[in-house]
CSV table of C-alpha atoms in Angstrom, one decimal:
chain,number,residue,atom,x,y,z
A,171,ASP,CA,-120.6,-28.2,127.4
A,172,ILE,CA,-117.1,-26.9,127.9
A,173,GLN,CA,-117.0,-23.7,129.9
A,174,MET,CA,-114.4,-21.0,129.0
A,175,THR,CA,-113.3,-18.4,131.6
A,176,GLN,CA,-111.3,-15.4,130.7
A,177,SER,CA,-109.5,-13.1,133.0
A,178,PRO,CA,-109.5,-10.2,133.5
A,179,SER,CA,-112.8,-9.0,132.2
A,180,SER,CA,-111.4,-5.6,131.6
A,181,LEU,CA,-107.9,-4.1,131.7
A,182,SER,CA,-106.8,-0.4,131.7
A,183,VAL,CA,-103.5,-0.2,129.8
A,184,SER,CA,-101.3,2.2,128.0
A,185,VAL,CA,-99.7,2.3,124.6
A,186,GLY,CA,-96.5,0.3,124.7
A,187,ASP,CA,-97.6,-2.0,127.6
A,188,ARG,CA,-97.2,-5.7,127.5
A,189,VAL,CA,-100.6,-7.3,128.0
A,190,ALA,CA,-101.5,-10.8,128.9
A,191,ILE,CA,-105.1,-12.2,128.8
A,192,THR,CA,-105.7,-15.7,130.2
A,193,CYS,CA,-108.4,-18.2,129.3
A,194,ARG,CA,-109.2,-21.4,131.2
A,195,ALA,CA,-111.2,-24.3,130.0
A,196,ASP,CA,-113.0,-26.5,132.5
A,197,GLN,CA,-111.7,-29.6,130.8
A,198,SER,CA,-108.8,-30.4,128.5
A,199,ILE,CA,-109.2,-29.0,125.0
A,200,ALA,CA,-105.6,-29.9,123.9
A,201,GLY,CA,-104.6,-27.1,121.6
A,202,TYR,CA,-108.0,-26.3,120.2
A,203,LEU,CA,-108.1,-22.7,121.3
A,204,ASN,CA,-108.7,-19.6,119.2
A,205,TRP,CA,-108.4,-15.9,120.0
A,206,TYR,CA,-110.5,-13.1,118.4
A,207,GLN,CA,-110.4,-9.4,118.5
A,208,GLN,CA,-113.6,-7.4,118.2
A,209,LYS,CA,-113.7,-3.6,117.8
A,210,SER,CA,-116.8,-1.6,118.5
A,211,GLY,CA,-119.5,-2.1,115.8
A,212,LYS,CA,-117.4,-4.6,113.9
A,213,ALA,CA,-117.4,-8.4,113.4
A,214,PRO,CA,-114.8,-10.4,115.3
A,215,LYS,CA,-111.4,-11.0,113.7
A,216,LEU,CA,-109.4,-14.2,114.1
A,217,LEU,CA,-106.0,-13.5,115.6
A,218,ILE,CA,-104.7,-16.9,116.8
A,219,TYR,CA,-105.8,-20.4,116.0
A,220,GLY,CA,-104.6,-23.7,117.4
A,221,ALA,CA,-103.5,-22.0,120.6
A,222,SER,CA,-100.4,-20.5,119.1
A,223,SER,CA,-100.6,-20.1,115.3
A,224,LEU,CA,-100.8,-16.5,114.1
A,225,GLN,CA,-103.5,-15.9,111.5
A,226,GLY,CA,-102.3,-14.4,108.3
A,227,GLY,CA,-102.0,-10.6,108.3
A,228,VAL,CA,-102.0,-10.3,112.1
A,229,PRO,CA,-99.1,-8.4,113.6
A,230,SER,CA,-96.4,-10.4,115.2
A,231,ARG,CA,-96.8,-8.5,118.5
A,232,PHE,CA,-99.7,-10.9,119.1
A,233,SER,CA,-98.9,-14.4,120.3
A,234,GLY,CA,-100.7,-17.3,121.9
A,235,SER,CA,-99.5,-20.0,124.2
A,236,GLY,CA,-100.9,-22.9,126.3
A,237,SER,CA,-102.4,-26.3,126.0
A,238,GLY,CA,-104.8,-28.5,127.9
A,239,THR,CA,-106.8,-26.1,130.1
A,240,ASP,CA,-104.8,-22.9,130.4
A,241,PHE,CA,-104.1,-20.5,127.6
A,242,THR,CA,-102.6,-17.0,127.2
A,243,LEU,CA,-102.9,-14.3,124.6
A,244,THR,CA,-100.0,-11.8,124.8
A,245,ILE,CA,-99.6,-8.5,123.1
A,246,SER,CA,-96.0,-7.6,123.4
A,247,SER,CA,-96.3,-3.8,122.9
A,248,LEU,CA,-99.8,-2.4,122.8
A,249,GLN,CA,-100.6,-0.1,119.9
A,250,PRO,CA,-103.5,2.4,119.7
A,251,GLU,CA,-105.4,0.1,117.3
A,252,ASP,CA,-105.3,-2.8,119.8
A,253,PHE,CA,-107.9,-1.2,122.1
A,254,ALA,CA,-110.7,-3.7,121.6
A,255,THR,CA,-112.4,-6.7,123.2
A,256,TYR,CA,-110.7,-10.0,123.0
A,257,TYR,CA,-112.5,-13.4,123.1
A,258,CYS,CA,-111.1,-16.9,123.4
A,259,GLN,CA,-113.1,-19.8,121.9
A,260,GLN,CA,-112.6,-23.6,122.2
A,261,SER,CA,-113.0,-25.6,119.0
A,262,TYR,CA,-112.4,-29.0,120.6
A,263,SER,CA,-116.0,-30.0,120.6
A,264,THR,CA,-119.4,-28.5,119.8
A,265,PRO,CA,-120.9,-26.3,121.1
A,266,TYR,CA,-117.8,-24.1,120.3
A,267,THR,CA,-118.0,-22.0,123.4
A,268,PHE,CA,-116.5,-18.5,123.9
A,269,GLY,CA,-115.1,-16.8,126.9
A,270,GLN,CA,-116.9,-13.8,128.2
A,271,GLY,CA,-114.4,-11.4,126.7
A,272,THR,CA,-111.7,-9.0,127.9
A,273,LYS,CA,-112.0,-5.4,127.2
A,274,LEU,CA,-108.8,-3.3,126.9
A,275,GLU,CA,-109.3,0.3,127.9
A,276,ILE,CA,-107.0,3.3,127.7
A,277,LYS,CA,-105.5,4.1,131.0
B,236,GLU,CA,-111.9,-12.0,98.6
B,237,VAL,CA,-114.2,-13.9,100.9
B,238,GLN,CA,-117.5,-12.2,101.4
B,239,LEU,CA,-120.4,-13.3,103.6
B,240,VAL,CA,-123.6,-11.2,103.5
B,241,GLU,CA,-126.3,-11.9,106.0
B,242,SER,CA,-129.9,-10.9,105.5
B,243,GLY,CA,-133.4,-11.6,106.9
B,244,GLY,CA,-133.2,-9.9,110.3
B,245,GLY,CA,-135.8,-7.6,111.7
B,246,LEU,CA,-138.3,-7.0,114.4
B,247,VAL,CA,-140.5,-10.0,115.3
B,248,GLN,CA,-142.9,-10.8,118.1
B,249,PRO,CA,-142.2,-13.5,120.6
B,250,GLY,CA,-143.3,-16.9,119.4
B,251,ARG,CA,-143.0,-16.0,115.8
B,252,SER,CA,-140.5,-17.2,113.2
B,253,LEU,CA,-137.8,-15.7,111.1
B,254,ARG,CA,-135.4,-17.1,108.4
B,255,LEU,CA,-131.9,-15.7,108.1
B,256,SER,CA,-129.8,-16.1,105.0
B,257,CYS,CA,-126.1,-15.8,104.4
B,258,GLU,CA,-124.8,-15.5,100.8
B,259,ALA,CA,-121.2,-16.5,100.3
B,260,SER,CA,-118.7,-15.6,97.6
B,261,GLY,CA,-114.9,-15.6,97.0
B,262,PHE,CA,-114.3,-19.2,98.1
B,263,THR,CA,-115.5,-22.7,97.2
B,264,PHE,CA,-118.5,-22.8,99.5
B,265,ASP,CA,-119.2,-26.5,99.3
B,266,ASN,CA,-115.7,-27.2,100.6
B,267,TYR,CA,-116.4,-25.7,104.0
B,268,ALA,CA,-118.6,-26.3,107.1
B,269,MET,CA,-120.4,-23.1,108.0
B,270,HIS,CA,-121.5,-21.6,111.3
B,271,TRP,CA,-123.9,-19.1,112.9
B,272,VAL,CA,-122.7,-17.0,115.9
B,273,ARG,CA,-124.8,-14.4,117.7
B,274,GLN,CA,-124.1,-11.5,120.0
B,275,ALA,CA,-126.8,-10.0,122.2
B,276,PRO,CA,-126.6,-6.2,122.5
B,277,GLY,CA,-123.7,-5.3,124.8
B,278,LYS,CA,-122.9,-9.0,125.4
B,279,GLY,CA,-120.3,-11.5,124.3
B,280,LEU,CA,-120.3,-14.0,121.5
B,281,GLU,CA,-122.4,-17.2,121.5
B,282,TRP,CA,-121.9,-20.0,118.9
B,283,VAL,CA,-125.4,-21.0,117.7
B,284,SER,CA,-125.1,-23.7,115.1
B,285,GLY,CA,-122.8,-25.4,112.6
B,286,ILE,CA,-123.3,-27.5,109.5
B,287,SER,CA,-120.8,-29.6,107.6
B,288,TRP,CA,-120.2,-29.1,103.9
B,289,ALA,CA,-122.7,-31.8,102.8
B,290,SER,CA,-125.1,-31.2,105.6
B,291,GLY,CA,-124.3,-34.6,107.1
B,292,ASN,CA,-123.2,-33.2,110.5
B,293,ILE,CA,-125.3,-30.5,112.2
B,294,ASP,CA,-125.0,-29.1,115.8
B,295,TYR,CA,-126.8,-26.6,117.9
B,296,ALA,CA,-126.3,-24.7,121.1
B,297,ASP,CA,-128.6,-26.0,123.8
B,298,SER,CA,-130.3,-22.6,124.0
B,299,VAL,CA,-131.7,-23.0,120.4
B,300,LYS,CA,-132.0,-26.8,120.0
B,301,GLY,CA,-135.4,-27.8,118.9
B,302,ARG,CA,-136.3,-24.2,117.8
B,303,PHE,CA,-133.7,-23.3,115.2
B,304,THR,CA,-132.8,-25.2,112.1
B,305,ILE,CA,-129.6,-24.7,110.1
B,306,SER,CA,-129.4,-25.6,106.4
B,307,ARG,CA,-127.5,-24.8,103.3
B,308,ASP,CA,-127.9,-24.8,99.5
B,309,ASN,CA,-124.4,-25.4,97.9
B,310,ALA,CA,-125.8,-24.6,94.5
B,311,ARG,CA,-126.8,-21.1,95.7
B,312,ASN,CA,-123.7,-20.6,97.9
B,313,SER,CA,-126.1,-19.9,100.7
B,314,LEU,CA,-126.5,-20.7,104.4
B,315,TYR,CA,-129.7,-20.4,106.3
B,316,LEU,CA,-131.0,-20.3,109.8
B,317,GLN,CA,-134.7,-21.0,110.4
B,318,MET,CA,-135.7,-19.6,113.8
B,319,ASN,CA,-139.0,-20.7,115.2
B,320,SER,CA,-140.7,-20.0,118.6
B,321,LEU,CA,-138.5,-16.9,119.0
B,322,ARG,CA,-137.9,-15.6,122.5
B,323,VAL,CA,-136.9,-12.1,123.8
B,324,ASP,CA,-133.5,-13.5,124.7
B,325,ASP,CA,-132.9,-14.5,121.0
B,326,THR,CA,-132.5,-10.8,120.3
B,327,ALA,CA,-129.0,-10.4,118.9
B,328,LEU,CA,-126.8,-9.6,115.9
B,329,TYR,CA,-126.5,-12.9,114.0
B,330,TYR,CA,-123.2,-13.5,112.1
B,331,CYS,CA,-122.4,-16.3,109.7
B,332,ALA,CA,-118.8,-17.4,109.7
B,333,LYS,CA,-116.5,-19.6,107.7
B,334,PRO,CA,-113.9,-21.7,109.3
B,335,LYS,CA,-110.3,-22.2,108.3
B,336,THR,CA,-109.7,-25.2,106.1
B,337,ALA,CA,-107.7,-27.4,108.4
B,338,THR,CA,-109.1,-26.2,111.7
B,339,PRO,CA,-112.9,-26.6,111.5
B,340,GLY,CA,-113.8,-24.5,114.5
B,341,SER,CA,-111.5,-21.5,113.9
B,342,LEU,CA,-113.6,-18.9,112.2
B,343,ASP,CA,-111.5,-16.8,109.9
B,344,SER,CA,-114.2,-14.9,107.9
B,345,TRP,CA,-117.3,-13.3,109.3
B,346,GLY,CA,-120.2,-11.4,107.7
B,347,GLN,CA,-121.3,-8.0,109.0
B,348,GLY,CA,-124.3,-9.5,110.8
B,349,THR,CA,-128.0,-9.2,110.7
B,350,LEU,CA,-130.0,-7.9,113.7
B,351,VAL,CA,-132.9,-9.8,115.1
B,352,THR,CA,-135.0,-8.1,117.6
B,353,VAL,CA,-137.7,-10.1,119.4
B,354,SER,CA,-140.2,-7.9,121.2
B,355,SER,CA,-143.9,-7.4,121.6
């Protein structure tokens, strides 16, 4: 199975901050990397697919980059509604493993 | 509008069985693979199982292989997860999820989840 490691596991940030979350695969997954946002008590929401493609309806302050084993989710200017937990997921091969999550908290 | 509605969760004793259902609407169900993803209380997401549109390809996480069976009924627009020999660590909120058309593992629609609690 492909192991996905996110960092950091939590981050204290302020509205307006630029935020970067990284995700590393233990083998190459080309560009088969997705990012999800999950708010408390809600189902996950797809933000980025194929490492860098923005899902429809997702604000342009979210962006994704990377290929191979190293990936980054960037939020250019954090908004109040962005405080949530973010997960990466590889869709290169089953089982489609997720990272352990990164929780954004208000500083 | 895509809708996925899970049902069938509940409290069950270790070793017993439970069958989850997911009713889909708002899209052409038999054009898509479908997946189950779970989330233990306070924990992260774990992909559980996936099934291709015609049930020809089926995969499971190692943690459930041999105990869980995924299936679908395209005539009923429904996805199922038969869970046998349940263990305490199967306790989780179980989501069904639909992938994007051209990127099979990118899950763009999720249900609200159904809670499975395994406890004596």
